[in-house]
PDB file of C-alpha atoms in Angstrom:
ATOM      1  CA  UNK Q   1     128.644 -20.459 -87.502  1.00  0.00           C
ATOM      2  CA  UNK Q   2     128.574 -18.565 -84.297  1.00  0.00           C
ATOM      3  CA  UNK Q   3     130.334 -15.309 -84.204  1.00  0.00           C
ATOM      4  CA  UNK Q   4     130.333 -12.834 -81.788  1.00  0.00           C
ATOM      5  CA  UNK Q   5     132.750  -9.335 -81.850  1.00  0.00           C
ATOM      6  CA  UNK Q   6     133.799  -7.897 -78.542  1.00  0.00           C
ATOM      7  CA  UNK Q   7     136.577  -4.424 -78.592  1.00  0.00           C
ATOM      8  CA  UNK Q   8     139.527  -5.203 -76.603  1.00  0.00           C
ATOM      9  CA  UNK Q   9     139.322  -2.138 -74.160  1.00  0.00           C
ATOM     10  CA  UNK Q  10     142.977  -1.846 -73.689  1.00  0.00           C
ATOM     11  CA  UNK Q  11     144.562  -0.957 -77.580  1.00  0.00           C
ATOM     12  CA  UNK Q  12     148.201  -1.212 -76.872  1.00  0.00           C
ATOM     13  CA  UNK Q  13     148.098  -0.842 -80.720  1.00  0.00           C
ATOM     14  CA  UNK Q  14     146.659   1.715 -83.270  1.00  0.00           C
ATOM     15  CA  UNK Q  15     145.625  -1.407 -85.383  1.00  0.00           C
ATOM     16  CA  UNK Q  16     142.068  -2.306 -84.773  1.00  0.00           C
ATOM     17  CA  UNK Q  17     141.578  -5.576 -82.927  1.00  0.00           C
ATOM     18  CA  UNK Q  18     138.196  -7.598 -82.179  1.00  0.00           C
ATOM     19  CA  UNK Q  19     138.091 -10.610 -79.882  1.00  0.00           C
ATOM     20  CA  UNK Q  20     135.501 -13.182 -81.693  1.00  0.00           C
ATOM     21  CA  UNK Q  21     134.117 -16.565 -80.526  1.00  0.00           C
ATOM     22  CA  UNK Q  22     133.567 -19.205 -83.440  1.00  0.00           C
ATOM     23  CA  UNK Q  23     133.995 -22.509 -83.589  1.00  0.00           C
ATOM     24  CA  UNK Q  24     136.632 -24.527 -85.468  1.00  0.00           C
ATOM     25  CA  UNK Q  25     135.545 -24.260 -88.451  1.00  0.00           C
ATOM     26  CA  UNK Q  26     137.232 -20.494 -88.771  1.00  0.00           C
ATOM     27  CA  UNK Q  27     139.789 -20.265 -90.842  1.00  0.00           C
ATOM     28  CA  UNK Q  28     141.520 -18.142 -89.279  1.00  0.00           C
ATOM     29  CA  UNK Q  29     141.768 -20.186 -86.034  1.00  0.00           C
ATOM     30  CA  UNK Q  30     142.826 -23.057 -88.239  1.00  0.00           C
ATOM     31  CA  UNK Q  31     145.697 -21.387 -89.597  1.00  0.00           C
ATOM     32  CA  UNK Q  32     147.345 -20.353 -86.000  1.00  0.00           C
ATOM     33  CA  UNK Q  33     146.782 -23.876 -84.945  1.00  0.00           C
ATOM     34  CA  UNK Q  34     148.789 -25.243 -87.787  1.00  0.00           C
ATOM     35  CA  UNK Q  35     151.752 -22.722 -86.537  1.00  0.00           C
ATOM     36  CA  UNK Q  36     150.772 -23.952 -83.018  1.00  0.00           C
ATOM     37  CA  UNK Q  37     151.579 -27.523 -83.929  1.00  0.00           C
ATOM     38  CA  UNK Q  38     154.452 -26.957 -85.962  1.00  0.00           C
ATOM     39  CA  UNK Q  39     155.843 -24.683 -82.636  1.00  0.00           C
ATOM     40  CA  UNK Q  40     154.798 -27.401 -80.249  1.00  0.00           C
ATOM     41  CA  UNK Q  41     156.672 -30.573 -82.768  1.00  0.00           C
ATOM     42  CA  UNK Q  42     159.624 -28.652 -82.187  1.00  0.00           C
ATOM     43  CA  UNK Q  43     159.070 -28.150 -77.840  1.00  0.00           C
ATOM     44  CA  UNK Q  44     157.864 -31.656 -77.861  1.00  0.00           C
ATOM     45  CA  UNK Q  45     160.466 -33.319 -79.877  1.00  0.00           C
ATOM     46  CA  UNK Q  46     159.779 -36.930 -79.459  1.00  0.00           C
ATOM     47  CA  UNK Q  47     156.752 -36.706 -77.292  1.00  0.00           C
ATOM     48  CA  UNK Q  48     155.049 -34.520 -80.032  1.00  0.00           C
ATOM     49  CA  UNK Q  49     153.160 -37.291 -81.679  1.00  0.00           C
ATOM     50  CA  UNK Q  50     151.594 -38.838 -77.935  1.00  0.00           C
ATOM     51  CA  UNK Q  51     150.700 -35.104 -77.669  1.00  0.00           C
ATOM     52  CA  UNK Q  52     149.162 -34.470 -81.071  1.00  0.00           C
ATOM     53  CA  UNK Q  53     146.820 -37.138 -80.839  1.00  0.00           C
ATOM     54  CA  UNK Q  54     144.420 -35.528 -77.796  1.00  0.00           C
ATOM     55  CA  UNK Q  55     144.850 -32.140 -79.816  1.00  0.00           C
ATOM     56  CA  UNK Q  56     142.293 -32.462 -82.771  1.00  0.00           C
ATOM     57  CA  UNK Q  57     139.684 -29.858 -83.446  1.00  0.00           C
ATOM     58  CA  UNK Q  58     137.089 -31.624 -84.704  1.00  0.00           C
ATOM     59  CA  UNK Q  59     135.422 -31.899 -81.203  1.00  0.00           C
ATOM     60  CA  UNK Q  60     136.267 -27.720 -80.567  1.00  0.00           C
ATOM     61  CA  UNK Q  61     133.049 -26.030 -81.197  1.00  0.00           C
ATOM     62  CA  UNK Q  62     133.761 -22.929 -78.686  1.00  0.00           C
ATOM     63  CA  UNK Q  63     136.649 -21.087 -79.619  1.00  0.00           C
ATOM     64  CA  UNK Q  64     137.924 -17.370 -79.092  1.00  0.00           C
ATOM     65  CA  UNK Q  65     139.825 -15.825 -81.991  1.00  0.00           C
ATOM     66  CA  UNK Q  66     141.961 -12.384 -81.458  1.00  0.00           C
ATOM     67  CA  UNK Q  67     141.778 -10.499 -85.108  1.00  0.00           C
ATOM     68  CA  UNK Q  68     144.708  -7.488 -85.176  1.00  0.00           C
ATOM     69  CA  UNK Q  69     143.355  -5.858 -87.990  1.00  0.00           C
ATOM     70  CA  UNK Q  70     141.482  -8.394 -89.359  1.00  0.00           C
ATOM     71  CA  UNK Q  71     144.285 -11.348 -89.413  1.00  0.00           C
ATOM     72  CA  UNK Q  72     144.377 -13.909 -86.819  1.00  0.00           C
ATOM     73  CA  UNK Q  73     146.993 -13.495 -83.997  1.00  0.00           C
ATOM     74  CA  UNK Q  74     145.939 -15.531 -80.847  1.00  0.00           C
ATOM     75  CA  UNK Q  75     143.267 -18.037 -80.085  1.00  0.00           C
ATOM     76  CA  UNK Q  76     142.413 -20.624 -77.422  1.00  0.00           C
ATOM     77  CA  UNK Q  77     138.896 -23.324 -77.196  1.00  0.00           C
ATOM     78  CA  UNK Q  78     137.396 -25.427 -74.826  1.00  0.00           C
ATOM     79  CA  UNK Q  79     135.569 -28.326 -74.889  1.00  0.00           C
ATOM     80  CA  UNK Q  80     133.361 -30.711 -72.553  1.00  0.00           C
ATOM     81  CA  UNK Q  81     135.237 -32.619 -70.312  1.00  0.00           C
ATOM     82  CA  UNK Q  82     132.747 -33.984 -67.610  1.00  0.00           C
ATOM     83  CA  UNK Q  83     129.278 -32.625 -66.409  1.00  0.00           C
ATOM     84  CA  UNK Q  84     130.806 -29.725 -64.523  1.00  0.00           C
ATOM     85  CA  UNK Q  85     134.397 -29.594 -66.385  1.00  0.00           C
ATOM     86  CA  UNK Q  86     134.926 -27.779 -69.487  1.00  0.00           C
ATOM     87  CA  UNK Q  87     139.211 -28.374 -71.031  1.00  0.00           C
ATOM     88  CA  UNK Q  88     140.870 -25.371 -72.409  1.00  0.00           C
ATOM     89  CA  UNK Q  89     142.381 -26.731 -75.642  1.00  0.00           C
ATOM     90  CA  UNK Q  90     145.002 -24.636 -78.501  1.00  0.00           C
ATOM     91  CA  UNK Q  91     145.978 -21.317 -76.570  1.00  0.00           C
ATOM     92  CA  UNK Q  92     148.181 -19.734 -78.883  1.00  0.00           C
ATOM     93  CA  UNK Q  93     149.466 -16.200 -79.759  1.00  0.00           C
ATOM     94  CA  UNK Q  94     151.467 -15.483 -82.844  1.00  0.00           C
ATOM     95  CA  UNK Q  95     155.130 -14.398 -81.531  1.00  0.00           C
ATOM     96  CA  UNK Q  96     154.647 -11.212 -83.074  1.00  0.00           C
ATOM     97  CA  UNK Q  97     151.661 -10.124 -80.824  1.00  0.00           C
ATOM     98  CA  UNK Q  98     153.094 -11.800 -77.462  1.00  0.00           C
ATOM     99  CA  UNK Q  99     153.371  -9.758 -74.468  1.00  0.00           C
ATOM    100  CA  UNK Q 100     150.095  -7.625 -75.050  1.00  0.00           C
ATOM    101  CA  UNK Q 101     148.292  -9.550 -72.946  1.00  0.00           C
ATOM    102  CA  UNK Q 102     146.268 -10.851 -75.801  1.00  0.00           C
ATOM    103  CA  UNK Q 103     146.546 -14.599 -74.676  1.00  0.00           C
ATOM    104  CA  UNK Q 104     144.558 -13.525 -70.991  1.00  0.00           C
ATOM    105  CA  UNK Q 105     141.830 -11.973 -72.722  1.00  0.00           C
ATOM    106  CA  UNK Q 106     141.261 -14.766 -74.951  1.00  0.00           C
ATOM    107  CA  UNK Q 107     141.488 -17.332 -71.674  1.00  0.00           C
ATOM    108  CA  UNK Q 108     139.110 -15.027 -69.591  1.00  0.00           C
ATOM    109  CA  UNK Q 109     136.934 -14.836 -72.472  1.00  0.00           C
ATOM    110  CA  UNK Q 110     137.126 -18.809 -72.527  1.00  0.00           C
ATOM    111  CA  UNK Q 111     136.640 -19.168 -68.872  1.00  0.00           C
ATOM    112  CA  UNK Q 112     133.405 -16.538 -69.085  1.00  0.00           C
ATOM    113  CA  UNK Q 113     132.022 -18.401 -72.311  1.00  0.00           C
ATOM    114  CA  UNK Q 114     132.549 -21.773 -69.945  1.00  0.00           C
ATOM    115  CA  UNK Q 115     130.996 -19.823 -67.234  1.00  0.00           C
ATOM    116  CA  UNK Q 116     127.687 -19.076 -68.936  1.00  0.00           C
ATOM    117  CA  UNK Q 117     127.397 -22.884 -70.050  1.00  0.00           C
ATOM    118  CA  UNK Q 118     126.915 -24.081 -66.609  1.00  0.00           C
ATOM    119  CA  UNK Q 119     130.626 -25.369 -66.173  1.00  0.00           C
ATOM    120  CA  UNK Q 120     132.257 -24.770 -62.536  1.00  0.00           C
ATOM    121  CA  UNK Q 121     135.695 -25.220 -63.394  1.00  0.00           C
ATOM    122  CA  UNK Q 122     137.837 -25.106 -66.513  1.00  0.00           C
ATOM    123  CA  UNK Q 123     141.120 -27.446 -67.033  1.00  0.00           C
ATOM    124  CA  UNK Q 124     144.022 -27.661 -68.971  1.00  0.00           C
ATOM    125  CA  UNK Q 125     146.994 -29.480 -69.402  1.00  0.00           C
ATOM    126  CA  UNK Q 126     150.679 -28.126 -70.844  1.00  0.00           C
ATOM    127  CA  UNK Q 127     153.682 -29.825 -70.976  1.00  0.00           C
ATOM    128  CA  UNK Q 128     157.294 -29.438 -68.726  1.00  0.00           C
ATOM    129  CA  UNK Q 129     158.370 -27.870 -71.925  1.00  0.00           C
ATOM    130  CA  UNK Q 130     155.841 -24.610 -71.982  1.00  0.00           C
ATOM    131  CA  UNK Q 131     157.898 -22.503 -69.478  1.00  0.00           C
ATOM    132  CA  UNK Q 132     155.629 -19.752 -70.407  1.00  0.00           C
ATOM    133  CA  UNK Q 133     152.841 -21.457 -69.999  1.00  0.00           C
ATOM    134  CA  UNK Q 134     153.787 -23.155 -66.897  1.00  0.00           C
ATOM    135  CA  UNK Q 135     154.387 -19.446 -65.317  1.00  0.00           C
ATOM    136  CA  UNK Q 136     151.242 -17.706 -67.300  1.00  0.00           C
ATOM    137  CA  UNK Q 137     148.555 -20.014 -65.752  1.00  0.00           C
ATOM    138  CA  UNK Q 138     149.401 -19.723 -61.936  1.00  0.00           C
ATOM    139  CA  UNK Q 139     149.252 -15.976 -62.574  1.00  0.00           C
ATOM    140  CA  UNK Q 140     145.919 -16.249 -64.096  1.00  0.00           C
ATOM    141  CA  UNK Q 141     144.046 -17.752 -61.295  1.00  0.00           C
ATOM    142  CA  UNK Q 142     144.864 -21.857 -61.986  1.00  0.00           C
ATOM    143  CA  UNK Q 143     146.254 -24.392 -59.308  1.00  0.00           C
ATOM    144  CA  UNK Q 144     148.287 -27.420 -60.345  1.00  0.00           C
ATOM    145  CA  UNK Q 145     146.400 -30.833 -59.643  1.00  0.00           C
ATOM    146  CA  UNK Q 146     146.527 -34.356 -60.481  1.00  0.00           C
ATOM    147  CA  UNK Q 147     147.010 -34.910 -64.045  1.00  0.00           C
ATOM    148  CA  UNK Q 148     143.596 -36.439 -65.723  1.00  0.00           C
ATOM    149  CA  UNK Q 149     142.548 -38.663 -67.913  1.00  0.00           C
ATOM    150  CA  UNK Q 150     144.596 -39.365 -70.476  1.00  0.00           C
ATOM    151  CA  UNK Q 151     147.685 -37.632 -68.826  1.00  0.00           C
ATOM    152  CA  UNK Q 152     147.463 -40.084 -65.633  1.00  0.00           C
ATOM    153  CA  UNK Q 153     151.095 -41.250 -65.332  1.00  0.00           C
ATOM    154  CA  UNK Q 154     152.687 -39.173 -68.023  1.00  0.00           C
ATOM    155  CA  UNK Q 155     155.469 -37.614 -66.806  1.00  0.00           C
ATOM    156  CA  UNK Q 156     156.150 -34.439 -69.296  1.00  0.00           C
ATOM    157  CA  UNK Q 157     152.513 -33.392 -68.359  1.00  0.00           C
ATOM    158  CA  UNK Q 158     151.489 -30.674 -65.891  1.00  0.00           C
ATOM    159  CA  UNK Q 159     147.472 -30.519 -65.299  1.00  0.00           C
ATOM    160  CA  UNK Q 160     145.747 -27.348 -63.783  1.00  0.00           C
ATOM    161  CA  UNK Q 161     142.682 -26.388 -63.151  1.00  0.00           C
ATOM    162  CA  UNK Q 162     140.454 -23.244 -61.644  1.00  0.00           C
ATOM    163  CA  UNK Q 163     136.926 -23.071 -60.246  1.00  0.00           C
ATOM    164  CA  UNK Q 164     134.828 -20.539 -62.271  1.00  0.00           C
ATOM    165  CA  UNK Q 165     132.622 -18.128 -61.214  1.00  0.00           C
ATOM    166  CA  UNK Q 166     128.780 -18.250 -61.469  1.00  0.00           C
ATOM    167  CA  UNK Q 167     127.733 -16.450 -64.716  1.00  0.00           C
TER     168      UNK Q 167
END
């Protein structure tokens, strides 16, 4: 399993936190995306199931884990899209460590990770319901565009993406 333990520079928090990149076969990211689904059934409603099908993690084998003391409190992943195109899959931050900006360092430490695998951009997709999200991307550097494949035509979808720098 590949770990690797960064320090969050900017302890907002007395509680000793480490920013790790795994793969999805840490526990710890498995439990926050169990909360993340069980969040995004409610958001989702009826759509959740159409959702929940294009959000396995079997396929997830480069993912960023946020430890606040050695328990899980945010994550995010990506995985291969196209050549050039890596998709940033499961951001999630556990409502008790929102608004430390826990959820940007895991999605720059995404994007870098991307970065230094050759990929020139990074997408996503989130749905009408995300307000947060819908607001926390655009300040982050991503641009809505066409929705892709297999969001083409589906309404409750909002695609972005953002061109990555050169590792």
């Amino acid at each position: 399993m590949l770990t690797q333990h960064f320090s969050l520079g900017f302890l907002l928090n007395p509680t000793k936190m480490e920013l790790i990149r795994c793969d999805n076969f840490n526990l710890g990211f498995q439990a926050l995306v169990k909360l993340l689904d069980a969040e995004l059934a409610i958001r989702d409603g009826k759509d959740h199931a159409f959702y929940h099908q294009f959000n396995g993690i079997d396929a997830l084998k480069n993912v960023v884990v946020v430890l606040e003391g050695g328990l899980p409190v945010a994550c995010g992943a990506f995985k291969k899209y196209s050549a050039t195109q890596a998709e940033i899959k499961r951001m999630f931050t556990l409502s008790t460590a929102r608004n430390k900006g826990l959820a940007k360092q895991v999605l720059s430490e995404l994007e870098l990770w991307a970065a230094e695998l050759g990929y020139s951009a990074v997408i996503l997709e989130t749905g009408k319901a995300q307000i947060e999200e819908l607001a926390f991307y655009p300040k982050n550097g991503y641009t809505i565009t066409p929705n892709f494949t297999p969001y083409i035509g589906v309404e409750n979808s909002v695609c972005f993406i953002k061109e990555l720098k050169k590792a």
